[in-house]
Amino acid sequence: MTHEMFLGLYVFVLAAFVGYGVIGGVPPLLHTPLMAFTNAISGISLVGSLVAAGSEHTTFSTTLGFIAVLCSSINVVGGFLITDRMLKMFRKRGGNKT
Amino acid sequence: MSMAAEFLYFVASVLFIVGLRGLGSAETARRGLIISEIGMAAAIAGTLLHPDIVTYKWILVSAGIGSAVGVAMAALIPMTKMPERIALSHCFGGLAAALVGVSEYSLHHQSVSHSTMAALGFEVLFGGLTFTGSLMAFGKLQGFIPGRNITYRFQNQSNIVMFAGAASLLVLLAIWPSVQFLFYLMFCVAMVLGVLIVIPIGGADMPVVISLLNSYAGLAASATGFALDNNVLIIAGALDGASGFILSVVMSRAMNRSFSNVLFGAFGKVDPGAAAALAGSQEIHEASIGDAAMLLSSAQKVIVCPGYGMAVAQAQHAMQKLAEHLEAEGIEVKYAIHPVAGRMPGHMNVLLAEANVPYDQLKELEEINDEFADADVALVVGANDVVNPAAKTNPASPIYGMPVLNADLAKTCIVLKRTMNPGFAGIENDLFAMPNTVLVFGDAKDTLEKISQALV
């Protein structure tokens, strides 16, 4: 295993624990927005797909990259917007919507 | 990677975590969302600096189409269809990760190192599985595929064999990265496995499945990060994976299923014998709209127990109108939300929030369960298994041990039901036959509207 791979494992494990701690604090009230939110964040696979779509190595890899960018951008844009749409609906009694 | 890109990725990672923290309360949630959006913009900007990108034309076209579709979906999808939308986005996430993996492999299969190959393998395995699994979940929710659990002989055995097969292919690939045949075979096996894992699962178990697929989508993204040696991908994927993991645990606890049971997808099984033994022996008390209105208007405290039936009947607005009428009479109204009511985590909360119910009226199971004893009316709207007292009293019941709402402890329980058919799990509900329970048959939305009219 390479050194980079090990560093990656450190990052992964630490991030998983941070995620566990942070997300454990999300109330069940917001579980649906949470799912839409993390969906949007996992659209970060854009980072990989943009490179695949933009580097003209082979037609095959560009085509796959193209589809991957399509999928990830739907998730990023759609995910953030729908999370916002949901969060706007949550309001306290007598108060304004958040 | 350039310093600028490194820096932007670092900023993105921090902003994602800070943004997620905002979701800890409804007041700060939108601020958290904006912070994460800035993070995403930073990550994309960093990527566009990548030296391998020689042309932006395909990126612009596909990101343009994708964004337009995303905007349209976000604006047009009704809240009742949220489970479908989430399943579909897991599907896109899985596919994107898998395709990036296939593209990477197709370019570098001759030179790829063993450890990078292992990461690519995980990426394609989880990505493929998430892609088809989520597609199946979407189909079941939409009704393209029968929502009931589909079972056949040797189902678990064949799934285990397939899973072991996929895992061995992964190991073989890590040893001989250049054997392309193994790679594509593994991708296919992963996709078939996704279908086979979700096919036996019934609709009531969807919250667990969707959470689990959420977790897999995250792991696929993380694996992409390992393959591309990119920390922001690893971190974002780990956050997504952790979130799906936590939700799966919460959901499985709420259904009294062990976690290993959930991890291996061996759920959705109901012993038909036990369910049948209970059936057909129930005597029920039917009530008219007028009776229900009378019971409600003479109450001091009403607790509403919503379920998936409320979403199907689109009855959330009618429910809120009725609650408004009751509150105008000085009657206290609260909503008891079971964690697995509906088809995804938090489904009921979103529907009721959409219908303008203030979120301080939405109470979690542990928070409200002691209050049923001093409630005059428990109003069950399209919920079934989550209010079944058999879970507390009958060890023979398939849902025995599952935490349920104490609707049976209220002075009177009004159940709105379409027909006398048993719930999704196929289990008879003892609540319906209790002496203090009355049933009002009909479409929930229609019934609620008529009760409101009868109150005036």
Coordinates of C-alpha atoms in Angstrom, one line a residue:
Chain A
M1 CA 0.0 0.0 0.0
T2 CA 1.3 3.4 -0.8
H3 CA 1.9 6.3 1.6
E4 CA -0.9 8.3 -0.1
M5 CA -3.4 5.5 0.4
F6 CA -2.6 5.4 4.1
L7 CA -3.0 9.2 4.5
G8 CA -6.3 8.7 2.7
L9 CA -7.4 6.1 5.2
Y10 CA -6.6 8.5 8.1
V11 CA -8.7 11.2 6.4
F12 CA -11.5 8.8 5.8
V13 CA -11.7 7.5 9.3
L14 CA -11.4 10.9 10.9
A15 CA -14.0 12.3 8.6
A16 CA -16.3 9.4 9.3
F17 CA -16.1 10.1 13.0
V18 CA -16.6 13.8 12.5
G19 CA -19.6 13.0 10.4
Y20 CA -21.0 10.6 12.9
G21 CA -20.7 13.2 15.7
V22 CA -22.1 16.1 13.6
I23 CA -24.9 14.2 12.0
G24 CA -25.8 12.4 15.3
G25 CA -26.9 15.9 16.4
V26 CA -29.4 16.4 13.6
P27 CA -32.9 16.1 15.1
P28 CA -35.3 13.5 13.4
L29 CA -37.4 16.5 12.4
L30 CA -34.8 17.3 9.8
H31 CA -34.0 13.8 8.6
T32 CA -35.5 14.2 5.2
P33 CA -33.7 17.5 4.5
L34 CA -30.5 15.9 5.8
M35 CA -30.8 13.2 3.2
A36 CA -31.3 15.7 0.4
F37 CA -28.4 17.7 1.8
T38 CA -25.9 14.9 1.9
N39 CA -27.1 13.9 -1.5
A40 CA -26.1 17.3 -2.8
I41 CA -22.7 17.0 -1.0
S42 CA -22.1 13.6 -2.5
G43 CA -22.5 15.2 -5.8
I44 CA -18.9 16.1 -5.1
S45 CA -18.2 13.2 -7.4
L46 CA -18.3 16.0 -9.9
V47 CA -14.7 16.5 -9.0
G48 CA -13.9 13.2 -10.6
S49 CA -16.4 13.4 -13.5
L50 CA -15.4 16.9 -14.6
V51 CA -11.8 15.7 -15.2
A52 CA -13.1 12.7 -17.1
A53 CA -15.4 14.8 -19.3
G54 CA -12.9 17.5 -19.9
S55 CA -9.7 15.5 -20.7
E56 CA -9.9 14.2 -24.3
H57 CA -8.2 10.9 -23.8
T58 CA -10.6 8.5 -25.5
T59 CA -14.2 8.9 -26.7
F60 CA -15.2 6.2 -24.3
S61 CA -13.8 8.0 -21.2
T62 CA -15.2 11.3 -22.4
T63 CA -18.6 9.8 -22.9
L64 CA -18.7 8.2 -19.5
G65 CA -17.4 11.5 -18.0
F66 CA -20.2 13.4 -19.8
I67 CA -22.9 11.1 -18.3
A68 CA -21.2 11.3 -14.9
V69 CA -21.2 15.1 -15.0
L70 CA -24.8 15.1 -16.0
C71 CA -25.8 12.8 -13.0
S72 CA -23.7 14.7 -10.5
S73 CA -24.8 18.1 -11.5
I74 CA -28.4 17.0 -11.2
N75 CA -27.6 15.9 -7.7
V76 CA -25.7 19.0 -6.7
V77 CA -28.1 21.6 -8.1
G78 CA -31.3 19.7 -7.4
G79 CA -30.1 18.6 -4.0
F80 CA -29.3 22.0 -2.7
L81 CA -32.4 23.6 -4.1
I82 CA -34.8 21.0 -2.8
T83 CA -33.1 21.1 0.6
D84 CA -33.7 24.8 0.6
R85 CA -37.3 24.4 -0.4
M86 CA -37.9 22.0 2.4
L87 CA -36.1 24.0 5.1
K88 CA -38.1 27.1 4.1
M89 CA -41.3 25.2 5.1
F90 CA -40.2 24.6 8.7
R91 CA -41.5 27.3 10.9
K92 CA -42.3 27.8 14.6
R93 CA -45.8 28.5 15.9
G94 CA -46.7 32.1 15.2
G95 CA -43.2 32.8 13.9
N96 CA -42.0 33.3 10.4
K97 CA -40.7 30.5 8.2
T98 CA -37.0 29.9 8.8
Chain B
M1 CA -2.4 19.2 -8.3
S2 CA -1.8 22.9 -8.1
M3 CA -1.6 24.8 -4.8
A4 CA -4.7 26.8 -5.6
A5 CA -6.7 23.6 -6.2
E6 CA -5.4 22.0 -3.0
F7 CA -6.4 25.1 -1.1
L8 CA -9.9 25.2 -2.6
Y9 CA -10.5 21.6 -1.8
F10 CA -9.4 22.2 1.8
V11 CA -11.8 25.1 2.1
A12 CA -14.6 23.0 0.6
S13 CA -14.0 20.1 3.1
V14 CA -14.1 22.5 6.1
L15 CA -17.2 24.3 4.8
F16 CA -19.1 21.0 4.2
I17 CA -18.5 20.0 7.9
V18 CA -19.5 23.5 9.2
G19 CA -22.5 23.5 6.9
L20 CA -23.7 20.1 8.1
R21 CA -23.4 21.2 11.7
G22 CA -26.0 23.9 10.9
L23 CA -28.5 21.1 10.4
G24 CA -28.5 20.6 14.2
S25 CA -31.5 22.9 14.5
A26 CA -34.2 24.2 12.2
E27 CA -33.1 27.8 12.9
T28 CA -29.5 27.4 11.7
A29 CA -30.2 24.9 8.9
R30 CA -30.5 27.3 6.0
R31 CA -27.4 29.1 7.0
G32 CA -25.6 25.7 7.0
L33 CA -26.9 25.0 3.6
I34 CA -25.5 28.2 2.2
I35 CA -22.1 27.5 3.7
S36 CA -22.1 24.1 2.1
E37 CA -23.1 25.6 -1.3
I38 CA -20.1 27.9 -1.1
G39 CA -18.0 24.8 -0.3
M40 CA -19.3 23.1 -3.3
A41 CA -18.5 26.1 -5.5
A42 CA -15.0 26.1 -4.2
A43 CA -14.5 22.4 -4.9
I44 CA -15.8 22.8 -8.5
A45 CA -13.6 25.9 -9.1
G46 CA -10.6 23.9 -7.8
T47 CA -11.4 21.0 -10.2
L48 CA -11.8 23.3 -13.2
L49 CA -8.1 24.3 -12.7
H50 CA -7.1 20.6 -13.2
P51 CA -4.3 20.4 -15.8
D52 CA -5.9 17.3 -17.5
I53 CA -9.0 19.3 -18.5
V54 CA -8.3 20.5 -22.1
T55 CA -11.7 21.4 -23.2
Y56 CA -14.8 22.8 -21.4
K57 CA -17.3 22.1 -24.1
W58 CA -18.6 18.8 -22.9
I59 CA -18.5 19.9 -19.3
L60 CA -20.6 23.0 -20.2
V61 CA -23.2 21.0 -22.2
S62 CA -23.7 18.2 -19.6
A63 CA -23.5 20.5 -16.5
G64 CA -25.9 22.8 -18.3
I65 CA -28.4 20.0 -18.9
G66 CA -27.9 18.5 -15.5
S67 CA -28.4 21.8 -13.8
A68 CA -31.6 22.5 -15.7
V69 CA -32.9 19.0 -14.8
G70 CA -31.9 19.6 -11.2
V71 CA -33.7 23.0 -11.0
A72 CA -36.8 21.5 -12.6
M73 CA -36.9 18.5 -10.3
A74 CA -36.4 20.6 -7.2
A75 CA -39.1 23.0 -8.1
L76 CA -41.7 20.6 -9.4
I77 CA -41.5 17.5 -7.3
P78 CA -44.3 17.4 -4.7
M79 CA -43.3 16.8 -1.1
T80 CA -45.3 13.5 -1.1
K81 CA -42.8 12.3 -3.8
M82 CA -39.7 13.0 -1.7
P83 CA -38.8 9.3 -1.2
E84 CA -38.8 8.8 -4.9
R85 CA -36.7 11.8 -5.5
I86 CA -34.1 10.7 -2.9
A87 CA -34.0 7.2 -4.3
L88 CA -33.4 8.6 -7.8
S89 CA -30.6 10.9 -6.6
H90 CA -28.9 8.0 -4.9
C91 CA -29.2 6.3 -8.2
F92 CA -27.5 9.2 -10.0
G93 CA -24.8 9.4 -7.4
G94 CA -24.0 5.7 -7.6
L95 CA -23.9 5.8 -11.4
A96 CA -21.7 8.9 -11.5
A97 CA -19.2 7.2 -9.1
A98 CA -19.2 4.0 -11.1
L99 CA -18.7 5.7 -14.4
V100 CA -15.8 7.7 -13.2
G101 CA -14.3 4.5 -12.0
V102 CA -14.9 2.7 -15.3
S103 CA -13.4 5.7 -17.2
E104 CA -10.3 5.8 -15.0
Y105 CA -9.8 2.1 -15.4
S106 CA -10.3 2.2 -19.1
L107 CA -7.5 4.8 -19.3
H108 CA -5.0 3.3 -16.9
H109 CA -5.6 -0.4 -16.7
Q110 CA -2.1 -1.2 -17.8
S111 CA -0.4 1.0 -15.3
V112 CA -2.7 1.0 -12.3
S113 CA -1.2 0.1 -8.9
H114 CA -2.6 -2.6 -6.7
S115 CA -3.9 -0.2 -4.1
T116 CA -5.4 2.2 -6.6
M117 CA -7.0 -0.8 -8.2
A118 CA -8.6 -1.8 -4.9
A119 CA -10.0 1.7 -4.5
L120 CA -11.3 1.6 -8.1
G121 CA -12.8 -1.8 -7.4
F122 CA -14.7 -0.6 -4.3
E123 CA -15.9 2.5 -6.2
V124 CA -17.3 0.5 -9.1
L125 CA -18.7 -2.2 -6.7
F126 CA -20.5 0.3 -4.4
G127 CA -21.4 2.6 -7.3
G128 CA -22.9 -0.2 -9.4
L129 CA -24.8 -1.7 -6.5
T130 CA -26.2 1.7 -5.5
F131 CA -27.2 2.6 -9.0
T132 CA -29.4 -0.5 -9.7
G133 CA -30.5 -0.9 -6.0
S134 CA -31.8 2.7 -6.0
L135 CA -33.4 2.3 -9.3
M136 CA -35.3 -0.7 -7.9
A137 CA -36.2 1.3 -4.8
F138 CA -37.5 4.1 -7.0
G139 CA -39.5 1.6 -9.1
K140 CA -41.0 0.1 -6.0
L141 CA -42.0 3.5 -4.6
Q142 CA -43.4 4.6 -8.0
G143 CA -45.2 1.4 -8.4
F144 CA -43.5 0.2 -11.6
I145 CA -42.3 -2.8 -9.7
P146 CA -44.7 -4.5 -7.2
G147 CA -44.1 -2.8 -3.8
R148 CA -44.6 -6.1 -1.9
N149 CA -41.7 -8.2 -1.0
I150 CA -40.8 -10.6 -3.9
T151 CA -39.3 -13.8 -2.7
Y152 CA -38.1 -16.9 -4.3
R153 CA -36.3 -20.1 -3.2
F154 CA -32.7 -19.9 -2.1
Q155 CA -32.9 -16.1 -2.3
N156 CA -30.5 -15.4 0.6
Q157 CA -28.1 -18.1 -0.4
S158 CA -27.9 -16.9 -4.0
N159 CA -27.4 -13.3 -2.7
I160 CA -24.6 -14.4 -0.4
V161 CA -22.9 -16.4 -3.3
M162 CA -23.2 -13.3 -5.6
F163 CA -21.8 -11.1 -2.9
A164 CA -18.9 -13.5 -2.2
G165 CA -18.3 -13.6 -6.0
A166 CA -18.1 -9.9 -6.3
A167 CA -15.8 -9.7 -3.3
S168 CA -13.5 -12.4 -4.7
L169 CA -13.4 -10.6 -8.1
L170 CA -12.3 -7.4 -6.2
V171 CA -9.5 -9.3 -4.5
L172 CA -8.4 -10.9 -7.8
L173 CA -8.4 -7.5 -9.5
A174 CA -6.2 -6.0 -6.7
I175 CA -3.7 -8.8 -7.4
W176 CA -3.9 -8.7 -11.2
P177 CA -5.1 -5.1 -12.0
S178 CA -4.6 -5.4 -15.8
V179 CA -7.1 -8.2 -16.4
Q180 CA -9.9 -6.2 -17.9
F181 CA -12.4 -9.0 -18.1
L182 CA -12.5 -9.3 -14.3
F183 CA -13.2 -5.6 -13.9
Y184 CA -16.2 -5.5 -16.2
L185 CA -17.5 -8.8 -14.8
M186 CA -17.4 -7.3 -11.3
F187 CA -19.2 -4.2 -12.4
C188 CA -22.0 -6.4 -13.9
V189 CA -22.2 -8.6 -10.8
A190 CA -22.4 -5.4 -8.6
M191 CA -25.3 -4.2 -10.7
V192 CA -27.2 -7.5 -10.6
L193 CA -26.6 -7.7 -6.9
G194 CA -28.2 -4.2 -6.4
V195 CA -31.3 -5.5 -8.1
L196 CA -31.4 -8.7 -6.1
I197 CA -30.8 -7.1 -2.8
V198 CA -33.7 -4.6 -3.1
I199 CA -36.2 -6.9 -4.9
P200 CA -37.2 -8.9 -1.7
I201 CA -37.9 -5.7 0.3
G202 CA -41.5 -4.6 1.0
G203 CA -42.6 -0.9 1.0
A204 CA -42.7 -0.6 4.8
D205 CA -39.0 -1.3 4.9
M206 CA -38.2 1.5 2.5
P207 CA -36.9 3.9 5.1
V208 CA -34.1 1.4 6.0
V209 CA -33.3 0.6 2.3
I210 CA -33.1 4.3 1.3
S211 CA -30.8 5.1 4.3
L212 CA -28.6 2.1 3.5
L213 CA -28.3 3.1 -0.2
N214 CA -27.5 6.6 1.0
S215 CA -24.6 5.1 2.9
Y216 CA -23.4 3.1 -0.1
A217 CA -23.5 6.1 -2.3
G218 CA -21.3 7.9 0.2
L219 CA -18.9 5.0 0.3
A220 CA -18.7 4.9 -3.5
A221 CA -17.8 8.7 -3.5
S222 CA -15.2 8.1 -0.8
A223 CA -13.7 5.2 -2.9
T224 CA -13.5 7.6 -5.8
G225 CA -11.4 9.9 -3.6
F226 CA -9.0 7.1 -2.8
A227 CA -8.7 6.2 -6.5
L228 CA -8.1 9.8 -7.6
D229 CA -6.1 10.6 -4.5
N230 CA -8.4 13.4 -3.6
N231 CA -9.2 14.3 0.0
V232 CA -12.3 16.4 -0.5
L233 CA -14.0 13.4 -2.2
I234 CA -12.9 11.1 0.7
I235 CA -14.3 13.6 3.2
A236 CA -17.6 14.4 1.5
G237 CA -18.1 10.7 0.8
A238 CA -17.4 9.8 4.5
L239 CA -19.9 12.4 5.7
D240 CA -22.5 11.0 3.3
G241 CA -21.7 7.5 4.4
A242 CA -21.9 8.3 8.1
S243 CA -25.2 10.1 7.6
G244 CA -26.7 7.1 5.8
F245 CA -25.2 4.8 8.4
I246 CA -26.7 6.8 11.3
L247 CA -30.1 6.9 9.6
S248 CA -30.0 3.2 9.0
V249 CA -29.3 2.6 12.6
V250 CA -32.1 4.9 13.7
M251 CA -34.6 3.3 11.3
S252 CA -33.7 -0.2 12.2
R253 CA -33.9 0.5 15.9
A254 CA -37.4 2.0 15.3
M255 CA -38.3 -1.3 13.6
N256 CA -36.6 -3.4 16.2
R257 CA -34.3 -5.0 13.7
S258 CA -30.7 -5.8 14.6
F259 CA -28.1 -3.9 12.7
S260 CA -26.5 -7.0 11.1
N261 CA -30.0 -7.8 9.9
V262 CA -30.0 -4.4 8.1
L263 CA -26.4 -4.5 6.9
F264 CA -26.9 -7.7 4.9
G265 CA -30.3 -6.6 3.6
A266 CA -32.0 -9.7 5.0
F267 CA -35.1 -7.8 6.1
G268 CA -38.7 -7.5 5.0
K269 CA -39.5 -11.0 6.1
V270 CA -42.8 -11.6 7.8
D271 CA -43.9 -15.0 9.1
P272 CA -47.2 -15.4 7.3
G273 CA -48.3 -18.0 9.8
A274 CA -48.3 -15.7 12.8
A275 CA -50.1 -13.0 10.8
A276 CA -52.8 -15.3 9.5
A277 CA -53.4 -16.7 13.0
L278 CA -54.5 -13.3 14.2
A279 CA -56.6 -12.4 11.2
G280 CA -60.4 -12.7 10.9
S281 CA -61.1 -12.7 14.6
Q282 CA -61.6 -9.0 15.0
E283 CA -64.8 -7.2 16.0
I284 CA -64.6 -3.5 15.2
H285 CA -66.7 -0.4 16.0
E286 CA -67.4 1.8 13.0
A287 CA -68.2 5.5 13.6
S288 CA -69.7 8.2 11.4
I289 CA -68.2 11.5 10.5
G290 CA -70.6 13.1 13.0
D291 CA -69.5 10.8 15.8
A292 CA -65.9 11.6 15.1
A293 CA -66.5 15.3 15.1
M294 CA -68.4 15.0 18.4
L295 CA -65.5 13.1 20.0
L296 CA -63.0 15.6 18.8
S297 CA -64.9 18.7 19.8
S298 CA -65.5 17.4 23.3
A299 CA -61.8 16.7 23.8
Q300 CA -59.2 18.8 25.7
K301 CA -56.2 17.2 24.1
V302 CA -55.8 15.5 20.7
I303 CA -52.7 13.7 19.5
V304 CA -52.5 13.0 15.8
C305 CA -50.6 9.9 14.6
P306 CA -49.9 10.3 10.9
G307 CA -48.6 7.5 8.7
Y308 CA -47.9 6.7 5.1
G309 CA -51.7 6.6 4.3
M310 CA -51.7 10.4 5.0
A311 CA -49.1 10.9 2.3
V312 CA -50.9 8.6 -0.2
A313 CA -54.2 10.5 0.4
Q314 CA -52.4 13.9 0.3
A315 CA -54.3 14.5 3.5
Q316 CA -51.7 16.7 5.3
H317 CA -53.4 20.0 4.4
A318 CA -56.9 18.8 5.4
M319 CA -55.3 17.6 8.6
Q320 CA -53.8 21.0 9.3
K321 CA -57.2 22.7 8.6
L322 CA -58.9 20.3 11.1
A323 CA -56.3 21.0 13.7
E324 CA -56.8 24.8 13.2
H325 CA -60.5 24.4 13.8
L326 CA -59.8 22.4 17.0
E327 CA -57.3 24.9 18.3
A328 CA -59.7 27.7 17.7
E329 CA -62.0 25.9 20.2
G330 CA -59.2 25.8 22.7
I331 CA -58.3 22.2 22.1
E332 CA -54.6 21.2 22.4
V333 CA -53.3 19.4 19.2
K334 CA -50.0 17.7 18.9
Y335 CA -48.5 15.4 16.3
A336 CA -46.8 12.1 17.3
I337 CA -44.2 11.2 14.7
H338 CA -42.9 7.7 14.6
P339 CA -39.4 7.5 13.1
V340 CA -40.5 5.0 10.4
A341 CA -43.9 6.5 9.6
G342 CA -43.8 7.0 5.8
R343 CA -41.3 5.8 3.3
M344 CA -38.2 7.6 4.3
P345 CA -36.6 9.1 7.5
G346 CA -38.5 12.3 8.4
H347 CA -41.1 11.9 5.7
M348 CA -44.1 13.0 8.0
N349 CA -42.3 16.0 9.3
V350 CA -41.7 17.4 5.8
L351 CA -45.3 16.8 4.7
L352 CA -46.8 18.5 7.8
A353 CA -44.3 21.3 7.6
E354 CA -45.5 21.8 4.0
A355 CA -49.0 22.0 5.3
N356 CA -48.0 24.9 7.6
V357 CA -47.9 22.9 10.8
P358 CA -45.4 24.6 13.1
Y359 CA -42.5 22.3 13.9
D360 CA -42.8 22.7 17.6
Q361 CA -46.1 20.8 17.4
L362 CA -44.3 17.8 15.8
K363 CA -43.2 15.5 18.6
E364 CA -40.9 12.5 18.5
L365 CA -41.9 9.2 19.8
E366 CA -39.9 9.3 23.1
E367 CA -41.0 12.8 23.7
I368 CA -44.7 12.3 23.4
N369 CA -45.4 8.6 24.3
D370 CA -46.1 9.3 27.9
E371 CA -48.7 12.0 27.0
F372 CA -51.1 9.6 25.3
A373 CA -52.4 8.5 28.7
D374 CA -53.9 11.9 29.4
A375 CA -55.0 12.6 25.8
D376 CA -58.7 12.5 25.1
V377 CA -58.4 11.5 21.5
A378 CA -55.6 9.8 19.5
L379 CA -56.4 10.5 15.9
V380 CA -54.7 7.9 13.6
V381 CA -54.4 9.1 10.1
G382 CA -53.2 6.4 7.7
A383 CA -50.8 4.8 10.2
N384 CA -51.0 1.1 11.0
D385 CA -48.0 -0.8 12.2
V386 CA -46.5 2.1 14.1
V387 CA -49.6 2.2 16.4
N388 CA -50.1 -1.6 16.8
P389 CA -50.2 -2.4 20.5
A390 CA -49.3 -6.0 19.6
A391 CA -45.7 -4.8 19.4
K392 CA -45.9 -4.3 23.2
T393 CA -48.1 -7.2 24.2
N394 CA -48.0 -10.1 21.8
P395 CA -44.7 -12.0 21.6
A396 CA -46.0 -14.0 18.6
S397 CA -46.4 -10.8 16.5
P398 CA -43.7 -10.3 13.8
I399 CA -43.3 -6.7 15.0
Y400 CA -43.1 -7.6 18.7
G401 CA -40.6 -5.4 20.5
M402 CA -40.8 -2.5 17.9
P403 CA -41.3 0.8 19.7
V404 CA -44.8 2.0 18.9
L405 CA -46.9 5.1 19.6
N406 CA -49.2 4.5 22.6
A407 CA -52.4 5.4 20.7
D408 CA -54.2 2.6 22.6
L409 CA -53.7 4.5 25.9
A410 CA -55.7 7.5 24.9
K411 CA -59.3 7.7 26.2
T412 CA -60.6 7.3 22.7
C413 CA -58.8 6.4 19.5
I414 CA -60.2 7.4 16.2
V415 CA -58.7 5.6 13.3
L416 CA -59.1 6.9 9.7
K417 CA -58.8 4.0 7.3
R418 CA -59.5 3.4 3.7
T419 CA -60.5 -0.3 4.0
M420 CA -60.2 -3.0 6.6
N421 CA -57.1 -4.5 4.8
P422 CA -54.2 -5.1 7.0
G423 CA -51.2 -2.8 7.0
F424 CA -48.2 -3.1 4.7
A425 CA -46.5 -5.7 6.9
G426 CA -49.6 -7.8 6.5
I427 CA -50.3 -7.9 10.2
E428 CA -53.6 -7.6 11.9
N429 CA -53.8 -4.5 14.2
D430 CA -55.1 -5.2 17.7
L431 CA -55.7 -1.5 18.1
F432 CA -58.7 -1.5 15.7
A433 CA -60.6 -4.0 17.8
M434 CA -60.1 -2.4 21.1
P435 CA -63.2 -1.2 23.0
N436 CA -62.1 2.4 23.0
T437 CA -61.3 2.5 19.3
V438 CA -63.7 3.7 16.6
L439 CA -62.9 3.4 12.9
V440 CA -64.0 5.9 10.2
F441 CA -63.7 4.4 6.8
G442 CA -63.0 6.4 3.6
D443 CA -60.4 8.5 1.9
A444 CA -58.4 10.2 4.7
K445 CA -58.4 13.6 3.0
D446 CA -62.2 13.5 2.3
T447 CA -62.9 12.3 5.8
L448 CA -60.8 15.0 7.5
E449 CA -62.5 17.7 5.4
K450 CA -65.9 16.4 6.3
I451 CA -65.1 16.3 10.0
S452 CA -63.9 19.9 9.7
Q453 CA -67.2 20.9 8.1
A454 CA -69.2 19.0 10.8
L455 CA -67.3 21.0 13.5
V456 CA -68.5 24.4 12.2

